[in-house]
PDB file of C-alpha atoms in Angstrom:
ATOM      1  CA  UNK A   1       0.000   0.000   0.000  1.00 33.00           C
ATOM      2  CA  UNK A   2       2.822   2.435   0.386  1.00 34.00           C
ATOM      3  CA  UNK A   3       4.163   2.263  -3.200  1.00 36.00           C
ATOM      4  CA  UNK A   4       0.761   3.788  -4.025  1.00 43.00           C
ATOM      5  CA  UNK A   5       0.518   5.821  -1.321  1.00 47.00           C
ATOM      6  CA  UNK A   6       3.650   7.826  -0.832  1.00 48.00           C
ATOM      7  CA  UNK A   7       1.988  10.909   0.707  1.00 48.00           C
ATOM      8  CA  UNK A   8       0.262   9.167   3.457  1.00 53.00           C
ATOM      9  CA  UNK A   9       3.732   7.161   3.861  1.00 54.00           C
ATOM     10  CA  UNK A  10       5.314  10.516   4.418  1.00 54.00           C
ATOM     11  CA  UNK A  11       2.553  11.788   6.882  1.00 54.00           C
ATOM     12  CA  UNK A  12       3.491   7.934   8.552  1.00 58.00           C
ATOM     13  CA  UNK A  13       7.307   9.228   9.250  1.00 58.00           C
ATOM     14  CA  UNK A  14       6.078  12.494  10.304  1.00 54.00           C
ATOM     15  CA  UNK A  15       3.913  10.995  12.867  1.00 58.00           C
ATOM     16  CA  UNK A  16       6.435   9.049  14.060  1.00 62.00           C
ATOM     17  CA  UNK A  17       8.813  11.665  13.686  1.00 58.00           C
ATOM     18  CA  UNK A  18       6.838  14.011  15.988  1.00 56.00           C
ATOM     19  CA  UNK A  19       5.969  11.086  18.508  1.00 60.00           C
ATOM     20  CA  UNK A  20       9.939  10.796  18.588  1.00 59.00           C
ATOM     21  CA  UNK A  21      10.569  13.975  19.464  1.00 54.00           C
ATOM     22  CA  UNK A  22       7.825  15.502  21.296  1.00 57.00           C
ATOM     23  CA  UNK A  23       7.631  12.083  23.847  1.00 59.00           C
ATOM     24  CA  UNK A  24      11.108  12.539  25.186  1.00 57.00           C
ATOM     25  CA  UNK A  25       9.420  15.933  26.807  1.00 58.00           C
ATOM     26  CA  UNK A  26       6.036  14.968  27.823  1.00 60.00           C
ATOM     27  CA  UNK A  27       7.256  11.640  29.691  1.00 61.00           C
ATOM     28  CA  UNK A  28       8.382  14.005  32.081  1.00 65.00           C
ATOM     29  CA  UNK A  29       4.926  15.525  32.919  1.00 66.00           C
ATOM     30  CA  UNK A  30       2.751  14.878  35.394  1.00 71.00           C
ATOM     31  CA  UNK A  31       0.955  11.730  34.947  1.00 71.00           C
ATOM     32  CA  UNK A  32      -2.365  12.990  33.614  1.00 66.00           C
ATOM     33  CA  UNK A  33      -0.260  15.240  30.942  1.00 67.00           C
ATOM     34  CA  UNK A  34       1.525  11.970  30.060  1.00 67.00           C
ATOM     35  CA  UNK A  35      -2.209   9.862  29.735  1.00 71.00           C
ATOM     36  CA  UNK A  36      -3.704  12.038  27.520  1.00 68.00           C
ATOM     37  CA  UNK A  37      -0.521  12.613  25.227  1.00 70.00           C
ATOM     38  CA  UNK A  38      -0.158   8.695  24.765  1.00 72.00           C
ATOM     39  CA  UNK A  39      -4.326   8.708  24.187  1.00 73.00           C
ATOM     40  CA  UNK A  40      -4.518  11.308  21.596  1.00 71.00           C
ATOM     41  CA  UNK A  41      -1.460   9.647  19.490  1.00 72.00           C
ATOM     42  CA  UNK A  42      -2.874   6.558  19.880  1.00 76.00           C
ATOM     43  CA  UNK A  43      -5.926   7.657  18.480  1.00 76.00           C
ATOM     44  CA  UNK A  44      -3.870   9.767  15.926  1.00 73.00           C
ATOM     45  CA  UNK A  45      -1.924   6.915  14.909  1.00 73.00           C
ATOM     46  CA  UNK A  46      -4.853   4.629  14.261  1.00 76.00           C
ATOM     47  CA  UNK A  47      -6.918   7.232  11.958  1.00 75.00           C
ATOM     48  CA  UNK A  48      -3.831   7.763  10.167  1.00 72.00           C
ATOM     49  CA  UNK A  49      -3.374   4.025   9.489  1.00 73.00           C
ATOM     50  CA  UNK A  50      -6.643   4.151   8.127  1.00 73.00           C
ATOM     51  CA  UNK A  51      -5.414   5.698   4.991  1.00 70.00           C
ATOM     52  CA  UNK A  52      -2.755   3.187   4.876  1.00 67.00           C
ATOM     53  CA  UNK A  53      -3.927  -0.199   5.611  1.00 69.00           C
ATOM     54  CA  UNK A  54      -7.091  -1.946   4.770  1.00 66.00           C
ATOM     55  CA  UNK A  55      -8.045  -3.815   8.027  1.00 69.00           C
ATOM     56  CA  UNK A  56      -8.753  -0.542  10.741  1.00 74.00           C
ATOM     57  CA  UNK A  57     -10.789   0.835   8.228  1.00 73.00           C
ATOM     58  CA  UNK A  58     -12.735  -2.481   7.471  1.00 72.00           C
ATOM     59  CA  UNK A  59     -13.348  -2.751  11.202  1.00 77.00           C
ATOM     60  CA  UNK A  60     -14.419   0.905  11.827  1.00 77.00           C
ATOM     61  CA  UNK A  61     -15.781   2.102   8.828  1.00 76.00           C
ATOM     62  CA  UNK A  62     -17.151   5.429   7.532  1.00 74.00           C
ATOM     63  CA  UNK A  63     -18.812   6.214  10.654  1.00 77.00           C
ATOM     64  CA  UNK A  64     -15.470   5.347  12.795  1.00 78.00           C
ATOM     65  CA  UNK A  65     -13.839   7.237  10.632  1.00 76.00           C
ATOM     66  CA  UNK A  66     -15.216  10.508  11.522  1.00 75.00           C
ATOM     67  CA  UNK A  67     -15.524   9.898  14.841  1.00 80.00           C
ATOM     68  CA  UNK A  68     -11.788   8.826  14.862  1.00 76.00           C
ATOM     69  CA  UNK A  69     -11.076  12.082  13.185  1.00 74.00           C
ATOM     70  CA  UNK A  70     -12.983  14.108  15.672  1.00 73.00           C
ATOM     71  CA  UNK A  71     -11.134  12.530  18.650  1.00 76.00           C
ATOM     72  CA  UNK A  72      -7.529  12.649  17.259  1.00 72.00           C
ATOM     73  CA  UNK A  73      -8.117  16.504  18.363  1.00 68.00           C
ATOM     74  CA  UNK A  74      -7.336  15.801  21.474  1.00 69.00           C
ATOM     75  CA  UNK A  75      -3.491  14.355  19.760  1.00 67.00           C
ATOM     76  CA  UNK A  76      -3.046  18.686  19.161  1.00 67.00           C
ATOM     77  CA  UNK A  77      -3.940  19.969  22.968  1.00 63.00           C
ATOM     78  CA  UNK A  78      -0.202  19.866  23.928  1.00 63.00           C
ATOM     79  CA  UNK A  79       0.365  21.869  20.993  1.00 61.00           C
ATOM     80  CA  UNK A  80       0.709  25.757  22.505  1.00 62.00           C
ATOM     81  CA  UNK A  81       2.539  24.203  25.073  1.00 63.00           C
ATOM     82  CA  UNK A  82       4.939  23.035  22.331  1.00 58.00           C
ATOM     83  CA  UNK A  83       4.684  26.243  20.511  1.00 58.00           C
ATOM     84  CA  UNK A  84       5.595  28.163  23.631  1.00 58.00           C
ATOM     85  CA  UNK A  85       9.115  26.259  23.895  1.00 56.00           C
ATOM     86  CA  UNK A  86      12.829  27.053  22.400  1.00 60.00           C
ATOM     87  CA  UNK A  87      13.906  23.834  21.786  1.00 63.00           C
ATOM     88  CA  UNK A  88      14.490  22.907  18.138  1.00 62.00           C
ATOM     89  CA  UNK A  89      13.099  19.616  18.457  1.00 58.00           C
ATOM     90  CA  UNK A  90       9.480  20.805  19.822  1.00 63.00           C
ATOM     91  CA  UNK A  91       9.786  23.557  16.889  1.00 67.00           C
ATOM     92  CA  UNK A  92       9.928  20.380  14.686  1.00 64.00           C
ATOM     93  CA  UNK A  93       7.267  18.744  16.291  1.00 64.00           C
ATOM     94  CA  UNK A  94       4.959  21.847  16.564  1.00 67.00           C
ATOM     95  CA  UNK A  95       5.433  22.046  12.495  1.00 69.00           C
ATOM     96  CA  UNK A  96       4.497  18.419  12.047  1.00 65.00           C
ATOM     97  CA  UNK A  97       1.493  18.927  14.172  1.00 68.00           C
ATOM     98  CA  UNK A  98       0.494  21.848  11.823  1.00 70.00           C
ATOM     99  CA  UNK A  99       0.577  19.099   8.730  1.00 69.00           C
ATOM    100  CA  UNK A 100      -0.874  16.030  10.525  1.00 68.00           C
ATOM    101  CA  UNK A 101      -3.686  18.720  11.190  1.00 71.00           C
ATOM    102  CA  UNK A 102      -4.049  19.617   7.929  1.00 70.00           C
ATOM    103  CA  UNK A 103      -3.987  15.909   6.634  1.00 68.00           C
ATOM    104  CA  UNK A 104      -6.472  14.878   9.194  1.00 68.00           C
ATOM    105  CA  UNK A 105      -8.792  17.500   8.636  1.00 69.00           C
ATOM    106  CA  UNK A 106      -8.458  18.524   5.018  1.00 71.00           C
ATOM    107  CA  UNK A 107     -11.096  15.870   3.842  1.00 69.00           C
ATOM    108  CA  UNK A 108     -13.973  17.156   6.874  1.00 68.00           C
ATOM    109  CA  UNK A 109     -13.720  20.603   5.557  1.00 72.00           C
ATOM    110  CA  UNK A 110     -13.438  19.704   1.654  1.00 74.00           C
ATOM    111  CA  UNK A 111     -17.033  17.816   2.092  1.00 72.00           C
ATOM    112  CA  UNK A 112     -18.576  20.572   4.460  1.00 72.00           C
ATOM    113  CA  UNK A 113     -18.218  22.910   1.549  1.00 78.00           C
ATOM    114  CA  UNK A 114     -17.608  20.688  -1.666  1.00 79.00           C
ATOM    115  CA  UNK A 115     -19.361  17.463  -0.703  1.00 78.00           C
ATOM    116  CA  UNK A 116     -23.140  18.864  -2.645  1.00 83.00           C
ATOM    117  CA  UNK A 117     -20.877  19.541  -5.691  1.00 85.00           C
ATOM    118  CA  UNK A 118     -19.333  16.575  -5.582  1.00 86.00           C
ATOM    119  CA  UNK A 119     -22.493  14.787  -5.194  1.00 87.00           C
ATOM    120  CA  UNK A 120     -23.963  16.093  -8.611  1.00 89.00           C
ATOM    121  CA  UNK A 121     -21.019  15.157 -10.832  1.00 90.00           C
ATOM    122  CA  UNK A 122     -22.009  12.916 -13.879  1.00 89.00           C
ATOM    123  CA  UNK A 123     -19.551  12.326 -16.601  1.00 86.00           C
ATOM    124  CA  UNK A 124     -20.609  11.097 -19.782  1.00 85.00           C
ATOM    125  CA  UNK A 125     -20.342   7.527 -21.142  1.00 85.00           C
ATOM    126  CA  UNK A 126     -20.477   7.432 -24.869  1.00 77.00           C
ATOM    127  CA  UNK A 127     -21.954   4.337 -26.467  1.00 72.00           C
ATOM    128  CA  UNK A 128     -18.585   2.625 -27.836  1.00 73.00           C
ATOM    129  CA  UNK A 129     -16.798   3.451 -24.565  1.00 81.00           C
ATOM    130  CA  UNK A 130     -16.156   1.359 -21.429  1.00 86.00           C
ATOM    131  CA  UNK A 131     -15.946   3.708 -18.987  1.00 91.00           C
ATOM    132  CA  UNK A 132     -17.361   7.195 -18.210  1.00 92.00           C
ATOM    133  CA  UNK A 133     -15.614  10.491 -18.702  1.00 91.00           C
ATOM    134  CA  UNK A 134     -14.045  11.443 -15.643  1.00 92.00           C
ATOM    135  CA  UNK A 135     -15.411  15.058 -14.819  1.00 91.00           C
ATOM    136  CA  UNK A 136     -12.256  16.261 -12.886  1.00 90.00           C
ATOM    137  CA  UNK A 137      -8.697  15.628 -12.949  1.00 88.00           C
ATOM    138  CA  UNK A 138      -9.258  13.360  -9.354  1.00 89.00           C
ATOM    139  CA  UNK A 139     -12.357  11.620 -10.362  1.00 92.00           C
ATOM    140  CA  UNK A 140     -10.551   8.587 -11.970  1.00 92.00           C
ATOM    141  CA  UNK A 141     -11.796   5.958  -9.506  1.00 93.00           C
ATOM    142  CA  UNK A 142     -15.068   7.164  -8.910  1.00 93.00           C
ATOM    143  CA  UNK A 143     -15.217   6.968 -12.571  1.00 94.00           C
ATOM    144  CA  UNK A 144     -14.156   3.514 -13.308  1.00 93.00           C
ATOM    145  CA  UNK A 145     -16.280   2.206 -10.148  1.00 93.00           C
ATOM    146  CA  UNK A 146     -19.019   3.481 -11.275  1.00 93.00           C
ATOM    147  CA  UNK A 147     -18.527   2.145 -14.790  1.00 92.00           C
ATOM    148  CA  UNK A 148     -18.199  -1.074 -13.062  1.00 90.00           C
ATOM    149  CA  UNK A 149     -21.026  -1.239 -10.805  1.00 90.00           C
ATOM    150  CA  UNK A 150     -23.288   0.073 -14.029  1.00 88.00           C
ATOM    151  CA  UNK A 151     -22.364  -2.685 -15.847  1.00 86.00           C
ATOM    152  CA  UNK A 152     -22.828  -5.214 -12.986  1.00 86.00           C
ATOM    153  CA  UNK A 153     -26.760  -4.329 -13.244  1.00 85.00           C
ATOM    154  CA  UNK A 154     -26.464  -1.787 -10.065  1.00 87.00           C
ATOM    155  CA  UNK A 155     -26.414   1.936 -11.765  1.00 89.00           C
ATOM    156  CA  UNK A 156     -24.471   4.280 -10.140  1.00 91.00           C
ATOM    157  CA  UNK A 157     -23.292   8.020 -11.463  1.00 92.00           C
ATOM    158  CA  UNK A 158     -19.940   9.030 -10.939  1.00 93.00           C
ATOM    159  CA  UNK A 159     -21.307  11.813  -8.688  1.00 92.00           C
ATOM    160  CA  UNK A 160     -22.439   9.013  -5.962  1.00 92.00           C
ATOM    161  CA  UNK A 161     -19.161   6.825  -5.833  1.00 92.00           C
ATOM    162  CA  UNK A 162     -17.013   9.847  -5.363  1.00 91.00           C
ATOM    163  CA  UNK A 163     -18.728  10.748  -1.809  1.00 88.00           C
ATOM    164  CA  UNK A 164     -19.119   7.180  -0.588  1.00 87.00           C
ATOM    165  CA  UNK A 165     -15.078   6.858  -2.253  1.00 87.00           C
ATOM    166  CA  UNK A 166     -14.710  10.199   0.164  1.00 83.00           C
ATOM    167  CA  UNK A 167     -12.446  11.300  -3.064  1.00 87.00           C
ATOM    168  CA  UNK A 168     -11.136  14.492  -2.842  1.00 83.00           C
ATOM    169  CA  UNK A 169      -8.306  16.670  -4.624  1.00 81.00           C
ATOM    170  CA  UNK A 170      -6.234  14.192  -3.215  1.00 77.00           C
ATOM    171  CA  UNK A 171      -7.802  11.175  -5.046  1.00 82.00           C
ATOM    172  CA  UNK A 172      -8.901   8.410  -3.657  1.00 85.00           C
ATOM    173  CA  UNK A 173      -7.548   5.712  -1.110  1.00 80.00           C
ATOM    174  CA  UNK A 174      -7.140   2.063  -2.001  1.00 79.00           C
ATOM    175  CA  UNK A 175      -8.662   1.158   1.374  1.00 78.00           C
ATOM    176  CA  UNK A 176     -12.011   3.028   0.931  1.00 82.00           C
ATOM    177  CA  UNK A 177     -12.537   1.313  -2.504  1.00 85.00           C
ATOM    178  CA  UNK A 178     -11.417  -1.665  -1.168  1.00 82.00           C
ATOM    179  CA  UNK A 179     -14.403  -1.294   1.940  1.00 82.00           C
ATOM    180  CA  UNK A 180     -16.536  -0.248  -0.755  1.00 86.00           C
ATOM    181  CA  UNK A 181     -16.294  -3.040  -3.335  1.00 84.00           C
ATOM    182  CA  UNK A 182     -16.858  -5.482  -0.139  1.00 80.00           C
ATOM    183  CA  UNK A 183     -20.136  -3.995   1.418  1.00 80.00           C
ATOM    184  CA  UNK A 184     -21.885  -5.517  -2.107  1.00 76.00           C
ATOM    185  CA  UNK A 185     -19.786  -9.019  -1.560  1.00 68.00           C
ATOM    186  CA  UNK A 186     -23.192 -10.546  -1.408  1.00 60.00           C
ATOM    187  CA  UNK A 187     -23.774 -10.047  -4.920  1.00 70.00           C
ATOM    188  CA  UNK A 188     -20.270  -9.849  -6.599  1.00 73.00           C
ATOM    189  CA  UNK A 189     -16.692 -11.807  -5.740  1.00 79.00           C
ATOM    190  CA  UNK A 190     -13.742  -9.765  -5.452  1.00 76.00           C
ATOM    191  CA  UNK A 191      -9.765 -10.414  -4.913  1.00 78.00           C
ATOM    192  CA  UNK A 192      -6.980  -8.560  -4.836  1.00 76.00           C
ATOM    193  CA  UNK A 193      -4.264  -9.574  -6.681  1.00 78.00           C
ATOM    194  CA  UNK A 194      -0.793  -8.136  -8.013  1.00 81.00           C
ATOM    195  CA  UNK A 195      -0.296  -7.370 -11.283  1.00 85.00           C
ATOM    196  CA  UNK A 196       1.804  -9.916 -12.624  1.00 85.00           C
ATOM    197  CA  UNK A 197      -0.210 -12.762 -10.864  1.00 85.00           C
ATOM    198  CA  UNK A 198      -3.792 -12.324 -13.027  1.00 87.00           C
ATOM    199  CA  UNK A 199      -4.482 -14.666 -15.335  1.00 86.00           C
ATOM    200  CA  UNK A 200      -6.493 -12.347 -17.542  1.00 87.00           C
ATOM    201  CA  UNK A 201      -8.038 -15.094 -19.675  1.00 84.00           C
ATOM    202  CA  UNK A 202     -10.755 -15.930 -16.761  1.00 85.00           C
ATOM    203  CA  UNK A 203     -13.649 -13.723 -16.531  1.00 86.00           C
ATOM    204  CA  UNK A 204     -12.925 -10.862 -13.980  1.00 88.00           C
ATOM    205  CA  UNK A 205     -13.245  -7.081 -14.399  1.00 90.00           C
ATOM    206  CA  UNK A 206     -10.364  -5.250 -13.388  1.00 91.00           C
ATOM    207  CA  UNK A 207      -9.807  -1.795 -11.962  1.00 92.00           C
ATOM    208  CA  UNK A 208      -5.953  -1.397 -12.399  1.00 92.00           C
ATOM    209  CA  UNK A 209      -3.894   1.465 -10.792  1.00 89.00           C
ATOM    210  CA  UNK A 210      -1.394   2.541 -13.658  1.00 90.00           C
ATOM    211  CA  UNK A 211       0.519   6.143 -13.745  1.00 88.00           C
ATOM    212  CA  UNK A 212       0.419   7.906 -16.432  1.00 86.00           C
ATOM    213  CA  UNK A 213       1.633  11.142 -18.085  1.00 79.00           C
ATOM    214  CA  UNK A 214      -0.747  14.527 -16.898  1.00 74.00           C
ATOM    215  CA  UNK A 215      -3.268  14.866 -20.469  1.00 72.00           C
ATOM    216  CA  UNK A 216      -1.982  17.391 -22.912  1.00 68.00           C
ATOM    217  CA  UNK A 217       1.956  17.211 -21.134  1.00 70.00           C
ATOM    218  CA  UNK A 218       3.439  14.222 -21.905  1.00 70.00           C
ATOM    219  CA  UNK A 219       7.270  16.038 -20.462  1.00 71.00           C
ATOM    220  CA  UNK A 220       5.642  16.448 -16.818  1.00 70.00           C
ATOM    221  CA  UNK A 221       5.777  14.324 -13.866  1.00 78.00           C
ATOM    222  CA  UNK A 222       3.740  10.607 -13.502  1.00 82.00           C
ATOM    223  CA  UNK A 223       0.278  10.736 -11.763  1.00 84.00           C
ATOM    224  CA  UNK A 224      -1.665   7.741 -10.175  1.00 85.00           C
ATOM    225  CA  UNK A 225      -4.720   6.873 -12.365  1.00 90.00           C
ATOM    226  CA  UNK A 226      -7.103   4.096 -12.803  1.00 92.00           C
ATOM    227  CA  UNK A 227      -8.352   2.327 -15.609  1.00 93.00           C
ATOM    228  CA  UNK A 228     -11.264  -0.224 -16.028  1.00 93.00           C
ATOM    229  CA  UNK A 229     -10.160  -3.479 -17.605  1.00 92.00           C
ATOM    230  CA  UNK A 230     -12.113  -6.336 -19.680  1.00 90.00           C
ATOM    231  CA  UNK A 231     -10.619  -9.798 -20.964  1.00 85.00           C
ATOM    232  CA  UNK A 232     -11.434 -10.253 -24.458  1.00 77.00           C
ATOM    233  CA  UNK A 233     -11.749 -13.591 -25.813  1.00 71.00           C
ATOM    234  CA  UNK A 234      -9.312 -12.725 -28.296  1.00 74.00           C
ATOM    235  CA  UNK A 235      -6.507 -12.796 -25.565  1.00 76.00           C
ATOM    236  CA  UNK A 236      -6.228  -9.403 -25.755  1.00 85.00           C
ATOM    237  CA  UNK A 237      -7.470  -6.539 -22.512  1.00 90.00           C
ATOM    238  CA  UNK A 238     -10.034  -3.858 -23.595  1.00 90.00           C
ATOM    239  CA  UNK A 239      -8.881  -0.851 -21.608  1.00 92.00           C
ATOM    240  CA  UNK A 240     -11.853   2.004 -20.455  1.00 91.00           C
ATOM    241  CA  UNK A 241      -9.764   5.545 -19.832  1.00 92.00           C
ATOM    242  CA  UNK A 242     -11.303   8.071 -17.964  1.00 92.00           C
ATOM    243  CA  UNK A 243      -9.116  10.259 -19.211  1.00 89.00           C
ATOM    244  CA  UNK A 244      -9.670   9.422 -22.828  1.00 84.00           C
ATOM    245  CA  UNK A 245     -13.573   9.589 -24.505  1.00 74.00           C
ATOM    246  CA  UNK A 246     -12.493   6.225 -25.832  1.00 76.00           C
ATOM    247  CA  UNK A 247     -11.557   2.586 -25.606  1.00 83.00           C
ATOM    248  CA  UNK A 248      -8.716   0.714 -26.954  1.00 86.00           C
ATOM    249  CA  UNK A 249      -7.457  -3.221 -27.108  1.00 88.00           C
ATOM    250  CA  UNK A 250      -4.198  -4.203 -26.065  1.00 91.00           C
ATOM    251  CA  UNK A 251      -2.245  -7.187 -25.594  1.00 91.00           C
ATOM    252  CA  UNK A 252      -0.644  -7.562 -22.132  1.00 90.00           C
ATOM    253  CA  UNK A 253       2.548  -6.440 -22.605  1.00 91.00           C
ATOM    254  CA  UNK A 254       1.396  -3.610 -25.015  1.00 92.00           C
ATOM    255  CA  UNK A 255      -0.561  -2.115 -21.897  1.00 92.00           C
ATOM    256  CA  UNK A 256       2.448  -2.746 -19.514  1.00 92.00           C
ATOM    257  CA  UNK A 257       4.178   0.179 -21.643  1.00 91.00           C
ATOM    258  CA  UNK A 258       1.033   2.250 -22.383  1.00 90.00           C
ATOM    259  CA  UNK A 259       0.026   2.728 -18.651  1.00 91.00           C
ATOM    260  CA  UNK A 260       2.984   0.767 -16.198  1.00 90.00           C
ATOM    261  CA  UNK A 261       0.581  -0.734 -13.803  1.00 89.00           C
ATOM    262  CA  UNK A 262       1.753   0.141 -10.317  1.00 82.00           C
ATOM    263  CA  UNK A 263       1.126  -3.361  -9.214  1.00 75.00           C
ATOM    264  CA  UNK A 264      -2.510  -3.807  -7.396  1.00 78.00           C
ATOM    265  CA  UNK A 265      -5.270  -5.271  -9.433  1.00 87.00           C
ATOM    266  CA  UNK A 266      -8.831  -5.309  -7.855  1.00 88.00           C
ATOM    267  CA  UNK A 267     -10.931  -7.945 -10.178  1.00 88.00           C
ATOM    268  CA  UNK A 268     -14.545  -8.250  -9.497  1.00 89.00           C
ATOM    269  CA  UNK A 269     -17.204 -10.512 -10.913  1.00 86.00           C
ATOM    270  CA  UNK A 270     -20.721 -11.559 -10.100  1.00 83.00           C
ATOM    271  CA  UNK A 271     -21.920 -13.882  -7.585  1.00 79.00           C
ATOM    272  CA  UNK A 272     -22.297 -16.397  -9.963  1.00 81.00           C
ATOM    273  CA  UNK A 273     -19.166 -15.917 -11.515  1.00 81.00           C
ATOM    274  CA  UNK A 274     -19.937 -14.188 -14.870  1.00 81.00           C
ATOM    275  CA  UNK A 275     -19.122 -10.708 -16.244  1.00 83.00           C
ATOM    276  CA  UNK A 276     -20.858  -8.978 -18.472  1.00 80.00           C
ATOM    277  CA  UNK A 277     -19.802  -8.862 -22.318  1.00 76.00           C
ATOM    278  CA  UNK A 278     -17.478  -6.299 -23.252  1.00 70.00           C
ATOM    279  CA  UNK A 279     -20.103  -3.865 -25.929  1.00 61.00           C
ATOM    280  CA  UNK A 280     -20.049  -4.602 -29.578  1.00 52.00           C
ATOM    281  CA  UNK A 281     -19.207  -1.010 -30.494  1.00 48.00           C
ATOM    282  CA  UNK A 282     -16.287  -0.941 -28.648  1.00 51.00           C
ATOM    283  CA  UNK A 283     -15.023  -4.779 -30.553  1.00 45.00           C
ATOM    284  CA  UNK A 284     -16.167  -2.986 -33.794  1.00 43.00           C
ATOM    285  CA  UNK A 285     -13.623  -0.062 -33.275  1.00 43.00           C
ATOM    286  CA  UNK A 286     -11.016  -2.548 -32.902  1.00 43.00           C
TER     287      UNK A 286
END
């Protein structure tokens, strides 16, 4: 999960970073000072790991989530005390508090005002495409999910998935797609498999991470995207962009250069193990 998610990787080592510094002072405090500085991390730390691994946020959910989010507050009380110091190292950890704050908080306050606008995207799916037209630079997933879930007989716009997703100008987690994908387990299979492991000759759909090049500047730096995958009986994959108002075939190793798949594959298929047929239009452009 780290490879794909370096930022919260980097708030990780500042979290440990600042529990590094900032303990060596507090363990000297009075015992209730102490308490609640080893509560709020703890708290802290778990939220955080809920961008990073898939099991807290499985057992907590959406719900735990926010309530998670609301009590790691209590992780920043000791902060003016830290503020109000000389020392270099509770500068430091003062200034790592400032970004953990911002992490932690950035997607409450993005929903409070954004969440109604997110709620009423709805890209367009032509009729010879796979996937829908992703309305914003960070609506990749959301895209291809709800592509997916459309095509598995449950419709969904793009609009919807994003706020369940909790995407934001940050993207979106592999662990909330991951808890999203499972709550309809009753009526579709899923795994989760790495790249180079999927036989892609048995009948799975497949939302593949990939980085690609930002649209319109192929010089600039890689992004994480998502693209929506069907086997073709051919033994080629037929590839749904969001980026692109199209869909192409490729052969395995042909998509390997196209979009370098950044390892984690998340195939689905229905309950009775069947998928639906990739549409005619999109074999006739081929």
């Amino acid at each position: 999960m780290f490879s794909e998610n370096p930022f919260a990787l980097s708030v990780f080592l500042q979290f440990s970073s600042m529990i590094f510094l900032s303990g060596f002072y507090f363990w000297r405090k009075p015992k209730a000072k102490r308490t609640l500085f080893a509560m709020g991390w703890s708290i802290l730390g778990l939220r955080i790991s809920m961008d990073i691994f898939f099991w807290p946020y499985a057992f907590f959910g959406p719900k735990g989530f926010w309530i998670l989010t609301l009590l790691s507050i209590f992780a920043f009380l000791p902060l003016p005390e830290l503020l109000g110091k000389r020392s270099s190292g509770r500068i430091l950890s003062a200034v790592f508090a400032v970004i953990l704050f911002f992490f932690l908080t950035f997607d409450s306050f993005y929903y409070l005002f954004k969440g109604a606008e997110m709620s009423k995207l709805n890209g367009v799916r032509g009729s010879n495409t796979l996937v829908i037209f992703q309305s914003t630079p960070y609506t990749c997933v959301p895209a291809c999910v709800a592509s997916l879930m459309t095509d598995l007989g449950y419709p969904m716009s793009e609009g919807s998935v994003a706020v369940q997703l909790f995407t934001s100008h940050r993207g979106t987690y592999t662990t909330k797609i991951l808890y999203f994908l499972k709550n309809h387990e009753a009526k579709l299979h899923l795994q989760n498999l790495d790249f180079e492991a999927v036989n892609w000759n048995e009948p799975w759909i497949s939302l593949v991470t990939v980085r690609v090049k930002p649209k319109g500047n192929p010089s600039g730096n890689d992004i994480a995207h998502m693209v929506l995958v069907y086997p073709d009986p051919e033994g080629t994959l037929s590839v749904g962009d969001p980026l692109e108002n199209y869909s192409q075939n490729f052969t395995v190793d042909l998509f390997k250069i196209r979009y370098r798949p950044t390892g984690t594959v998340l195939q689905i298929q229905r309950s009775d193990g069947t998928i639906p047929e990739v549409p005619k239009k999109v074999k006739e452009r081929e």
